[in-house]
PDB file of C-alpha atoms in Angstrom:
ATOM      1  CA  MET A 410      95.635 108.856  84.710  1.00  0.00           C
ATOM      2  CA  PRO A 411      98.211 110.817  82.592  1.00  0.00           C
ATOM      3  CA  ARG A 412     101.727 109.309  82.564  1.00  0.00           C
ATOM      4  CA  ALA A 413     103.177 112.406  84.399  1.00  0.00           C
ATOM      5  CA  GLN A 414     100.569 112.149  87.194  1.00  0.00           C
ATOM      6  CA  GLN A 415     101.273 108.440  87.611  1.00  0.00           C
ATOM      7  CA  TRP A 416     105.000 109.219  88.142  1.00  0.00           C
ATOM      8  CA  VAL A 417     104.352 111.956  90.625  1.00  0.00           C
ATOM      9  CA  GLN A 418     102.106 109.563  92.543  1.00  0.00           C
ATOM     10  CA  TYR A 419     104.719 106.745  92.458  1.00  0.00           C
ATOM     11  CA  PHE A 420     107.536 109.162  93.487  1.00  0.00           C
ATOM     12  CA  LEU A 421     105.534 110.720  96.364  1.00  0.00           C
ATOM     13  CA  SER A 422     104.400 107.305  97.616  1.00  0.00           C
ATOM     14  CA  HIS A 423     108.036 106.633  98.588  1.00  0.00           C
ATOM     15  CA  ARG A 424     109.337 110.156  99.036  1.00  0.00           C
ATOM     16  CA  HIS A 425     106.710 110.870 101.762  1.00  0.00           C
ATOM     17  CA  VAL A 426     108.148 107.991 103.672  1.00  0.00           C
ATOM     18  CA  THR A 427     111.642 109.317 103.154  1.00  0.00           C
ATOM     19  CA  MET A 428     110.539 112.676 104.495  1.00  0.00           C
ATOM     20  CA  GLU A 429     108.890 111.103 107.536  1.00  0.00           C
ATOM     21  CA  LEU A 430     112.185 109.318 108.365  1.00  0.00           C
ATOM     22  CA  ILE A 431     114.329 112.400 107.754  1.00  0.00           C
ATOM     23  CA  ASN A 432     112.006 114.467 109.948  1.00  0.00           C
ATOM     24  CA  LYS A 433     112.861 112.049 112.810  1.00  0.00           C
ATOM     25  CA  ILE A 434     116.555 112.783 112.615  1.00  0.00           C
ATOM     26  CA  ASP A 435     117.549 115.507 115.036  1.00  0.00           C
ATOM     27  CA  GLU A 436     120.669 117.536 114.509  1.00  0.00           C
ATOM     28  CA  ALA A 437     122.615 115.656 117.219  1.00  0.00           C
ATOM     29  CA  HIS A 438     122.272 112.571 114.940  1.00  0.00           C
ATOM     30  CA  TYR A 439     123.384 114.127 111.620  1.00  0.00           C
ATOM     31  CA  ASP A 440     126.816 112.580 111.859  1.00  0.00           C
ATOM     32  CA  PHE A 441     125.493 109.236 112.898  1.00  0.00           C
ATOM     33  CA  LYS A 442     126.768 106.228 111.016  1.00  0.00           C
ATOM     34  CA  PRO A 443     126.164 102.602 111.793  1.00  0.00           C
ATOM     35  CA  THR A 444     129.806 101.564 110.986  1.00  0.00           C
ATOM     36  CA  PRO A 445     132.981 103.475 110.375  1.00  0.00           C
ATOM     37  CA  THR A 446     132.810 102.872 106.603  1.00  0.00           C
ATOM     38  CA  SER A 447     129.077 103.984 106.307  1.00  0.00           C
ATOM     39  CA  MET A 448     127.762 107.273 105.035  1.00  0.00           C
ATOM     40  CA  THR A 449     126.574 109.555 107.817  1.00  0.00           C
ATOM     41  CA  ALA A 450     122.753 110.146 108.082  1.00  0.00           C
ATOM     42  CA  LYS A 451     123.347 113.635 106.746  1.00  0.00           C
ATOM     43  CA  GLN A 452     125.379 112.299 103.688  1.00  0.00           C
ATOM     44  CA  LEU A 453     122.693 109.615 103.132  1.00  0.00           C
ATOM     45  CA  ALA A 454     119.703 112.016 103.184  1.00  0.00           C
ATOM     46  CA  THR A 455     121.516 114.588 101.044  1.00  0.00           C
ATOM     47  CA  HIS A 456     122.631 111.974  98.553  1.00  0.00           C
ATOM     48  CA  MET A 457     119.027 110.813  98.213  1.00  0.00           C
ATOM     49  CA  VAL A 458     117.370 114.137  97.578  1.00  0.00           C
ATOM     50  CA  PHE A 459     120.067 115.524  95.358  1.00  0.00           C
ATOM     51  CA  SER A 460     120.248 112.343  93.210  1.00  0.00           C
ATOM     52  CA  PHE A 461     116.479 112.123  92.419  1.00  0.00           C
ATOM     53  CA  TYR A 462     116.292 115.831  91.508  1.00  0.00           C
ATOM     54  CA  ASN A 463     119.468 115.318  89.281  1.00  0.00           C
ATOM     55  CA  PHE A 464     118.031 112.300  87.527  1.00  0.00           C
ATOM     56  CA  ALA A 465     114.710 114.018  87.013  1.00  0.00           C
ATOM     57  CA  ASN A 466     116.374 117.065  85.596  1.00  0.00           C
ATOM     58  CA  VAL A 467     118.306 114.977  83.041  1.00  0.00           C
ATOM     59  CA  ALA A 468     115.112 113.011  82.204  1.00  0.00           C
ATOM     60  CA  LYS A 469     112.919 116.045  81.721  1.00  0.00           C
ATOM     61  CA  HIS A 470     115.360 117.784  79.407  1.00  0.00           C
ATOM     62  CA  GLY A 471     116.846 114.618  77.771  1.00  0.00           C
ATOM     63  CA  ASP A 472     120.253 116.067  78.297  1.00  0.00           C
ATOM     64  CA  PRO A 473     123.089 114.126  79.987  1.00  0.00           C
ATOM     65  CA  ALA A 474     125.199 117.256  80.236  1.00  0.00           C
ATOM     66  CA  LEU A 475     122.808 118.504  82.960  1.00  0.00           C
ATOM     67  CA  PHE A 476     123.947 115.646  85.221  1.00  0.00           C
ATOM     68  CA  GLN A 477     125.782 117.211  88.221  1.00  0.00           C
ATOM     69  CA  PRO A 478     128.424 114.896  89.772  1.00  0.00           C
ATOM     70  CA  LYS A 479     128.537 117.037  92.878  1.00  0.00           C
ATOM     71  CA  MET A 480     125.582 119.031  93.971  1.00  0.00           C
ATOM     72  CA  GLU A 481     125.708 121.503  96.852  1.00  0.00           C
ATOM     73  CA  ASP A 482     123.161 123.669  98.745  1.00  0.00           C
ATOM     74  CA  PRO A 483     123.609 126.145 101.590  1.00  0.00           C
ATOM     75  CA  GLU A 484     120.597 124.686 103.449  1.00  0.00           C
ATOM     76  CA  THR A 485     121.941 122.817 106.539  1.00  0.00           C
ATOM     77  CA  ASN A 486     118.624 121.598 107.918  1.00  0.00           C
ATOM     78  CA  LEU A 487     117.777 118.233 106.413  1.00  0.00           C
ATOM     79  CA  ALA A 488     114.044 118.422 106.691  1.00  0.00           C
ATOM     80  CA  LYS A 489     113.954 121.774 104.925  1.00  0.00           C
ATOM     81  CA  LEU A 490     116.456 120.608 102.238  1.00  0.00           C
ATOM     82  CA  THR A 491     114.284 117.562 101.536  1.00  0.00           C
ATOM     83  CA  GLU A 492     111.118 119.637 101.386  1.00  0.00           C
ATOM     84  CA  THR A 493     112.630 122.007  98.871  1.00  0.00           C
ATOM     85  CA  TYR A 494     114.096 119.310  96.557  1.00  0.00           C
ATOM     86  CA  THR A 495     110.922 117.197  96.768  1.00  0.00           C
ATOM     87  CA  GLU A 496     108.949 120.147  95.460  1.00  0.00           C
ATOM     88  CA  LYS A 497     111.540 120.822  92.681  1.00  0.00           C
ATOM     89  CA  THR A 498     111.477 117.184  91.724  1.00  0.00           C
ATOM     90  CA  LYS A 499     107.768 116.883  91.681  1.00  0.00           C
ATOM     91  CA  GLN A 500     107.430 119.998  89.465  1.00  0.00           C
ATOM     92  CA  LEU A 501     109.894 118.431  86.928  1.00  0.00           C
ATOM     93  CA  LEU A 502     107.929 115.172  86.858  1.00  0.00           C
ATOM     94  CA  GLU A 503     104.583 116.755  86.464  1.00  0.00           C
ATOM     95  CA  SER A 504     105.852 118.951  83.621  1.00  0.00           C
ATOM     96  CA  MET A 505     106.831 115.914  81.466  1.00  0.00           C
ATOM     97  CA  SER A 506     105.058 115.044  78.285  1.00  0.00           C
ATOM     98  CA  ASP A 507     104.680 111.469  77.011  1.00  0.00           C
ATOM     99  CA  GLU A 508     107.309 112.236  74.322  1.00  0.00           C
ATOM    100  CA  GLU A 509     109.699 113.180  77.036  1.00  0.00           C
ATOM    101  CA  PHE A 510     109.094 110.047  78.976  1.00  0.00           C
ATOM    102  CA  ASN A 511     109.754 107.955  75.923  1.00  0.00           C
ATOM    103  CA  ARG A 512     112.788 109.889  74.596  1.00  0.00           C
ATOM    104  CA  THR A 513     116.058 108.057  74.519  1.00  0.00           C
ATOM    105  CA  ILE A 514     119.016 109.696  76.473  1.00  0.00           C
ATOM    106  CA  ASP A 515     122.613 108.975  75.781  1.00  0.00           C
ATOM    107  CA  LEU A 516     123.989 108.190  79.203  1.00  0.00           C
ATOM    108  CA  THR A 517     127.027 106.215  78.019  1.00  0.00           C
ATOM    109  CA  ALA A 518     129.396 108.824  79.733  1.00  0.00           C
ATOM    110  CA  ILE A 519     127.643 108.337  83.087  1.00  0.00           C
ATOM    111  CA  PHE A 520     126.183 104.751  83.199  1.00  0.00           C
ATOM    112  CA  GLY A 521     127.607 103.223  80.101  1.00  0.00           C
ATOM    113  CA  VAL A 522     124.370 102.896  78.397  1.00  0.00           C
ATOM    114  CA  GLN A 523     121.575 104.601  76.523  1.00  0.00           C
ATOM    115  CA  MET A 524     118.076 104.471  78.061  1.00  0.00           C
ATOM    116  CA  SER A 525     114.731 106.218  77.869  1.00  0.00           C
ATOM    117  CA  ALA A 526     113.719 108.909  80.290  1.00  0.00           C
ATOM    118  CA  LYS A 527     111.292 106.517  81.955  1.00  0.00           C
ATOM    119  CA  GLN A 528     114.007 103.947  82.462  1.00  0.00           C
ATOM    120  CA  LEU A 529     116.186 106.595  84.045  1.00  0.00           C
ATOM    121  CA  LEU A 530     113.294 107.534  86.288  1.00  0.00           C
ATOM    122  CA  GLN A 531     112.867 103.927  87.306  1.00  0.00           C
ATOM    123  CA  MET A 532     116.443 103.739  88.218  1.00  0.00           C
ATOM    124  CA  ALA A 533     116.001 106.906  90.233  1.00  0.00           C
ATOM    125  CA  MET A 534     113.030 105.297  92.068  1.00  0.00           C
ATOM    126  CA  ASP A 535     115.132 102.059  92.757  1.00  0.00           C
ATOM    127  CA  HIS A 536     117.954 104.228  94.058  1.00  0.00           C
ATOM    128  CA  GLU A 537     115.575 106.122  96.386  1.00  0.00           C
ATOM    129  CA  ILE A 538     113.938 102.891  97.692  1.00  0.00           C
ATOM    130  CA  HIS A 539     117.465 101.282  98.245  1.00  0.00           C
ATOM    131  CA  HIS A 540     118.775 104.136 100.337  1.00  0.00           C
ATOM    132  CA  LYS A 541     115.340 104.566 102.118  1.00  0.00           C
ATOM    133  CA  GLY A 542     115.768 100.924 103.233  1.00  0.00           C
ATOM    134  CA  GLN A 543     119.126 101.790 104.715  1.00  0.00           C
ATOM    135  CA  LEU A 544     117.598 104.944 106.405  1.00  0.00           C
ATOM    136  CA  PHE A 545     115.116 102.802 108.123  1.00  0.00           C
ATOM    137  CA  VAL A 546     117.919 100.903 109.877  1.00  0.00           C
ATOM    138  CA  TYR A 547     119.662 104.179 110.707  1.00  0.00           C
ATOM    139  CA  VAL A 548     116.541 105.755 112.246  1.00  0.00           C
ATOM    140  CA  ARG A 549     115.732 102.629 114.247  1.00  0.00           C
ATOM    141  CA  GLU A 550     119.335 102.752 115.533  1.00  0.00           C
ATOM    142  CA  MET A 551     118.761 106.221 116.678  1.00  0.00           C
ATOM    143  CA  GLY A 552     115.973 104.939 118.976  1.00  0.00           C
ATOM    144  CA  HIS A 553     112.959 105.341 116.943  1.00  0.00           C
ATOM    145  CA  THR A 554     110.544 102.310 116.898  1.00  0.00           C
ATOM    146  CA  ASP A 555     107.298 103.837 115.562  1.00  0.00           C
ATOM    147  CA  LEU A 556     108.235 103.769 111.898  1.00  0.00           C
ATOM    148  CA  PRO A 557     105.976 103.944 108.777  1.00  0.00           C
ATOM    149  CA  LEU A 558     105.493 101.254 106.129  1.00  0.00           C
ATOM    150  CA  PHE A 559     108.000 101.326 103.404  1.00  0.00           C
ATOM    151  CA  VAL A 560     105.478 102.868 100.993  1.00  0.00           C
ATOM    152  CA  LYS A 561     102.466 105.109 101.462  1.00  0.00           C
ATOM    153  CA  ARG A 562      99.634 104.503  98.934  1.00  0.00           C
ATOM    154  CA  GLY A 563      96.616 106.680  98.043  1.00  0.00           C
TER     155      GLY A 563
ATOM    156  CA  MET B 774     113.107  92.082  74.146  1.00  0.00           C
ATOM    157  CA  PRO B 775     109.911  90.167  75.152  1.00  0.00           C
ATOM    158  CA  ARG B 776     108.191  91.519  78.312  1.00  0.00           C
ATOM    159  CA  ALA B 777     108.857  88.272  80.265  1.00  0.00           C
ATOM    160  CA  GLN B 778     112.566  88.531  79.472  1.00  0.00           C
ATOM    161  CA  GLN B 779     112.701  92.194  80.569  1.00  0.00           C
ATOM    162  CA  TRP B 780     111.179  91.266  83.865  1.00  0.00           C
ATOM    163  CA  VAL B 781     113.615  88.318  84.350  1.00  0.00           C
ATOM    164  CA  GLN B 782     116.540  90.647  83.630  1.00  0.00           C
ATOM    165  CA  TYR B 783     115.145  93.306  86.027  1.00  0.00           C
ATOM    166  CA  PHE B 784     114.519  90.859  88.737  1.00  0.00           C
ATOM    167  CA  LEU B 785     118.006  89.308  88.491  1.00  0.00           C
ATOM    168  CA  SER B 786     119.738  92.644  88.325  1.00  0.00           C
ATOM    169  CA  HIS B 787     118.717  93.110  91.974  1.00  0.00           C
ATOM    170  CA  ARG B 788     118.302  89.470  93.127  1.00  0.00           C
ATOM    171  CA  HIS B 789     121.927  88.713  92.208  1.00  0.00           C
ATOM    172  CA  VAL B 790     123.009  91.462  94.485  1.00  0.00           C
ATOM    173  CA  THR B 791     120.697  90.119  97.295  1.00  0.00           C
ATOM    174  CA  MET B 792     122.381  86.680  96.788  1.00  0.00           C
ATOM    175  CA  GLU B 793     125.788  88.098  96.959  1.00  0.00           C
ATOM    176  CA  LEU B 794     124.910  89.810 100.299  1.00  0.00           C
ATOM    177  CA  ILE B 795     123.226  86.648 101.735  1.00  0.00           C
ATOM    178  CA  ASN B 796     126.270  84.594 100.750  1.00  0.00           C
ATOM    179  CA  LYS B 797     128.307  86.711 103.052  1.00  0.00           C
ATOM    180  CA  ILE B 798     126.176  85.894 106.116  1.00  0.00           C
ATOM    181  CA  ASP B 799     127.742  83.050 108.060  1.00  0.00           C
ATOM    182  CA  GLU B 800     125.556  80.893 110.353  1.00  0.00           C
ATOM    183  CA  ALA B 801     126.986  82.541 113.407  1.00  0.00           C
ATOM    184  CA  HIS B 802     125.338  85.786 112.226  1.00  0.00           C
ATOM    185  CA  TYR B 803     121.845  84.287 111.324  1.00  0.00           C
ATOM    186  CA  ASP B 804     120.421  85.780 114.529  1.00  0.00           C
ATOM    187  CA  PHE B 805     122.204  89.197 114.193  1.00  0.00           C
ATOM    188  CA  LYS B 806     119.873  92.132 114.446  1.00  0.00           C
ATOM    189  CA  PRO B 807     121.022  95.779 114.556  1.00  0.00           C
ATOM    190  CA  THR B 808     118.436  96.777 117.248  1.00  0.00           C
ATOM    191  CA  PRO B 809     116.176  94.798 119.653  1.00  0.00           C
ATOM    192  CA  THR B 810     113.084  95.556 117.493  1.00  0.00           C
ATOM    193  CA  SER B 811     114.718  94.678 114.163  1.00  0.00           C
ATOM    194  CA  MET B 812     114.202  91.456 112.130  1.00  0.00           C
ATOM    195  CA  THR B 813     117.127  89.115 112.469  1.00  0.00           C
ATOM    196  CA  ALA B 814     119.294  88.546 109.326  1.00  0.00           C
ATOM    197  CA  LYS B 815     117.708  85.216 108.863  1.00  0.00           C
ATOM    198  CA  GLN B 816     114.145  86.589 109.189  1.00  0.00           C
ATOM    199  CA  LEU B 817     114.903  89.427 106.784  1.00  0.00           C
ATOM    200  CA  ALA B 818     116.499  87.155 104.072  1.00  0.00           C
ATOM    201  CA  THR B 819     113.758  84.587 104.351  1.00  0.00           C
ATOM    202  CA  HIS B 820     111.100  87.294 104.149  1.00  0.00           C
ATOM    203  CA  MET B 821     112.666  88.598 101.002  1.00  0.00           C
ATOM    204  CA  VAL B 822     112.826  85.382  99.068  1.00  0.00           C
ATOM    205  CA  PHE B 823     109.496  84.072 100.177  1.00  0.00           C
ATOM    206  CA  SER B 824     107.755  87.407  99.414  1.00  0.00           C
ATOM    207  CA  PHE B 825     108.899  87.719  95.791  1.00  0.00           C
ATOM    208  CA  TYR B 826     108.052  84.056  95.064  1.00  0.00           C
ATOM    209  CA  ASN B 827     104.607  84.563  96.600  1.00  0.00           C
ATOM    210  CA  PHE B 828     103.955  87.825  94.666  1.00  0.00           C
ATOM    211  CA  ALA B 829     105.185  86.220  91.376  1.00  0.00           C
ATOM    212  CA  ASN B 830     102.982  83.123  91.920  1.00  0.00           C
ATOM    213  CA  VAL B 831      99.907  85.291  92.445  1.00  0.00           C
ATOM    214  CA  ALA B 832     100.930  87.469  89.463  1.00  0.00           C
ATOM    215  CA  LYS B 833     101.439  84.489  87.120  1.00  0.00           C
ATOM    216  CA  HIS B 834      98.153  82.830  87.915  1.00  0.00           C
ATOM    217  CA  GLY B 835      96.080  85.997  88.522  1.00  0.00           C
ATOM    218  CA  ASP B 836      94.740  84.381  91.653  1.00  0.00           C
ATOM    219  CA  PRO B 837      94.851  86.240  95.039  1.00  0.00           C
ATOM    220  CA  ALA B 838      93.843  83.010  96.781  1.00  0.00           C
ATOM    221  CA  LEU B 839      97.374  81.696  96.089  1.00  0.00           C
ATOM    222  CA  PHE B 840      98.840  84.321  98.419  1.00  0.00           C
ATOM    223  CA  GLN B 841     100.347  82.478 101.367  1.00  0.00           C
ATOM    224  CA  PRO B 842     100.416  84.707 104.552  1.00  0.00           C
ATOM    225  CA  LYS B 843     102.961  82.366 106.046  1.00  0.00           C
ATOM    226  CA  MET B 844     105.429  80.362 103.976  1.00  0.00           C
ATOM    227  CA  GLU B 845     107.733  77.798 105.429  1.00  0.00           C
ATOM    228  CA  ASP B 846     110.606  75.563 104.099  1.00  0.00           C
ATOM    229  CA  PRO B 847     112.693  72.929 105.847  1.00  0.00           C
ATOM    230  CA  GLU B 848     115.897  74.322 104.301  1.00  0.00           C
ATOM    231  CA  THR B 849     117.939  76.017 107.043  1.00  0.00           C
ATOM    232  CA  ASN B 850     120.831  77.271 104.921  1.00  0.00           C
ATOM    233  CA  LEU B 851     120.076  80.827 103.701  1.00  0.00           C
ATOM    234  CA  ALA B 852     122.190  80.718 100.584  1.00  0.00           C
ATOM    235  CA  LYS B 853     120.637  77.392  99.475  1.00  0.00           C
ATOM    236  CA  LEU B 854     117.166  78.633 100.269  1.00  0.00           C
ATOM    237  CA  THR B 855     117.742  81.818  98.182  1.00  0.00           C
ATOM    238  CA  GLU B 856     119.129  79.917  95.310  1.00  0.00           C
ATOM    239  CA  THR B 857     116.148  77.546  95.278  1.00  0.00           C
ATOM    240  CA  TYR B 858     113.501  80.357  95.449  1.00  0.00           C
ATOM    241  CA  THR B 859     115.359  82.590  92.997  1.00  0.00           C
ATOM    242  CA  GLU B 860     115.108  79.803  90.437  1.00  0.00           C
ATOM    243  CA  LYS B 861     111.388  79.131  91.192  1.00  0.00           C
ATOM    244  CA  THR B 862     110.713  82.858  90.904  1.00  0.00           C
ATOM    245  CA  LYS B 863     112.696  83.267  87.640  1.00  0.00           C
ATOM    246  CA  GLN B 864     110.728  80.198  86.081  1.00  0.00           C
ATOM    247  CA  LEU B 865     107.371  81.911  87.017  1.00  0.00           C
ATOM    248  CA  LEU B 866     108.461  85.280  85.480  1.00  0.00           C
ATOM    249  CA  GLU B 867     109.763  83.800  82.287  1.00  0.00           C
ATOM    250  CA  SER B 868     106.564  81.800  81.733  1.00  0.00           C
ATOM    251  CA  MET B 869     104.365  84.793  81.832  1.00  0.00           C
ATOM    252  CA  SER B 870     102.487  86.001  78.602  1.00  0.00           C
ATOM    253  CA  ASP B 871     101.817  89.603  77.811  1.00  0.00           C
ATOM    254  CA  GLU B 872      98.025  88.876  78.721  1.00  0.00           C
ATOM    255  CA  GLU B 873      99.194  87.675  82.154  1.00  0.00           C
ATOM    256  CA  PHE B 874     101.267  90.773  82.817  1.00  0.00           C
ATOM    257  CA  ASN B 875      98.283  92.970  81.883  1.00  0.00           C
ATOM    258  CA  ARG B 876      95.635  91.008  83.703  1.00  0.00           C
ATOM    259  CA  THR B 877      93.846  92.823  86.622  1.00  0.00           C
ATOM    260  CA  ILE B 878      94.056  90.955  89.981  1.00  0.00           C
ATOM    261  CA  ASP B 879      91.584  91.654  92.769  1.00  0.00           C
ATOM    262  CA  LEU B 880      93.912  92.156  95.753  1.00  0.00           C
ATOM    263  CA  THR B 881      91.405  93.983  97.939  1.00  0.00           C
ATOM    264  CA  ALA B 882      91.613  91.342 100.595  1.00  0.00           C
ATOM    265  CA  ILE B 883      95.347  91.717 100.848  1.00  0.00           C
ATOM    266  CA  PHE B 884      96.346  95.236  99.834  1.00  0.00           C
ATOM    267  CA  GLY B 885      92.952  96.969  99.674  1.00  0.00           C
ATOM    268  CA  VAL B 886      93.202  97.536  95.896  1.00  0.00           C
ATOM    269  CA  GLN B 887      92.896  95.972  92.454  1.00  0.00           C
ATOM    270  CA  MET B 888      96.041  96.087  90.309  1.00  0.00           C
ATOM    271  CA  SER B 889      97.508  94.552  87.222  1.00  0.00           C
ATOM    272  CA  ALA B 890     100.064  91.687  87.549  1.00  0.00           C
ATOM    273  CA  LYS B 891     102.722  94.015  86.412  1.00  0.00           C
ATOM    274  CA  GLN B 892     101.854  96.531  88.975  1.00  0.00           C
ATOM    275  CA  LEU B 893     102.028  93.665  91.601  1.00  0.00           C
ATOM    276  CA  LEU B 894     105.491  92.749  90.215  1.00  0.00           C
ATOM    277  CA  GLN B 895     106.664  96.302  90.500  1.00  0.00           C
ATOM    278  CA  MET B 896     105.548  96.290  94.113  1.00  0.00           C
ATOM    279  CA  ALA B 897     107.534  93.042  94.556  1.00  0.00           C
ATOM    280  CA  MET B 898     110.598  94.730  93.109  1.00  0.00           C
ATOM    281  CA  ASP B 899     110.315  97.718  95.326  1.00  0.00           C
ATOM    282  CA  HIS B 900     109.817  95.452  98.322  1.00  0.00           C
ATOM    283  CA  GLU B 901     112.980  93.463  97.363  1.00  0.00           C
ATOM    284  CA  ILE B 902     115.000  96.719  96.832  1.00  0.00           C
ATOM    285  CA  HIS B 903     113.816  98.167 100.177  1.00  0.00           C
ATOM    286  CA  HIS B 904     114.825  95.156 102.233  1.00  0.00           C
ATOM    287  CA  LYS B 905     118.120  94.745 100.237  1.00  0.00           C
ATOM    288  CA  GLY B 906     118.962  98.202 101.352  1.00  0.00           C
ATOM    289  CA  GLN B 907     118.544  97.142 104.862  1.00  0.00           C
ATOM    290  CA  LEU B 908     120.515  94.007 104.196  1.00  0.00           C
ATOM    291  CA  PHE B 909     123.438  96.205 103.109  1.00  0.00           C
ATOM    292  CA  VAL B 910     123.566  97.814 106.488  1.00  0.00           C
ATOM    293  CA  TYR B 911     123.317  94.462 108.243  1.00  0.00           C
ATOM    294  CA  VAL B 912     126.149  92.857 106.296  1.00  0.00           C
ATOM    295  CA  ARG B 913     128.381  95.964 106.836  1.00  0.00           C
ATOM    296  CA  GLU B 914     127.724  95.752 110.597  1.00  0.00           C
ATOM    297  CA  MET B 915     128.830  92.078 110.490  1.00  0.00           C
ATOM    298  CA  GLY B 916     132.224  93.336 109.391  1.00  0.00           C
ATOM    299  CA  HIS B 917     132.074  93.208 105.562  1.00  0.00           C
ATOM    300  CA  THR B 918     133.288  96.261 103.732  1.00  0.00           C
ATOM    301  CA  ASP B 919     133.796  94.942 100.189  1.00  0.00           C
ATOM    302  CA  LEU B 920     130.146  95.187  99.007  1.00  0.00           C
ATOM    303  CA  PRO B 921     128.632  95.290  95.522  1.00  0.00           C
ATOM    304  CA  LEU B 922     126.738  98.130  94.001  1.00  0.00           C
ATOM    305  CA  PHE B 923     122.984  98.163  94.794  1.00  0.00           C
ATOM    306  CA  VAL B 924     122.194  96.860  91.297  1.00  0.00           C
ATOM    307  CA  LYS B 925     124.038  94.583  88.765  1.00  0.00           C
ATOM    308  CA  ARG B 926     123.483  95.399  85.092  1.00  0.00           C
ATOM    309  CA  GLY B 927     124.165  93.425  81.988  1.00  0.00           C
TER     310      GLY B 927
END
């Protein structure tokens, strides 16, 4: 399988679970947070979908200047926002050539290191999986008990 | 950097955060769970450290028969248990040759698929990161607010 297709598959195997969890959050729970110092459900979900898109955009173009410290979008429905950014992220990943995956990107200004695009994408995956783990606890605390496995294969 | 050293570094960049969180859990909170259907803190921590060791042992030896569906250990202190299994897991990873990383393992009986040892180890990493995300919420609910970043580099 081509490198780009492998990454699309890997991304979606986790993102589809993220979407399933976000689809369970009704608007009444958008401001839910498990403790006073936690992110709200809305902040957490938005942070996840913006971050992966942001990382994938930098990875695709090999340009750290594309990193957006603060993204915004007028869409207020979390499920719709997630669907839109999942599609945009998927399109970026599937457009990547092997050269683009292997290219070194100077991320010293953002993360203090240089890394290849594929290392940046692995960091994006780890970030998604980390926050998805938190989201599982949030959604269970909202009263949902019929939850998916942490990853959806095949 | 040799493949084995890269994996040790990647494993520890997340496991050291897991250890930091587990070290914050006092015995009075071992049975804490955020909802009635959640794992307790003790079950979650134990599941994490046993699972990675188990996956790494199968990966190192290329032998699915080594997979232990139910591990047990007489150690009742979570910090000590984590320290012991982190060391055992690190030793397995650092002993692996490139051939062992690339070897295909028949995991159809456990996961329904064949995969290479390095794919199995990536799954172990994803599993660790997922549950560590949950552990962050648990530890914050126990009253801790001074928490590490989700990954420790360098």
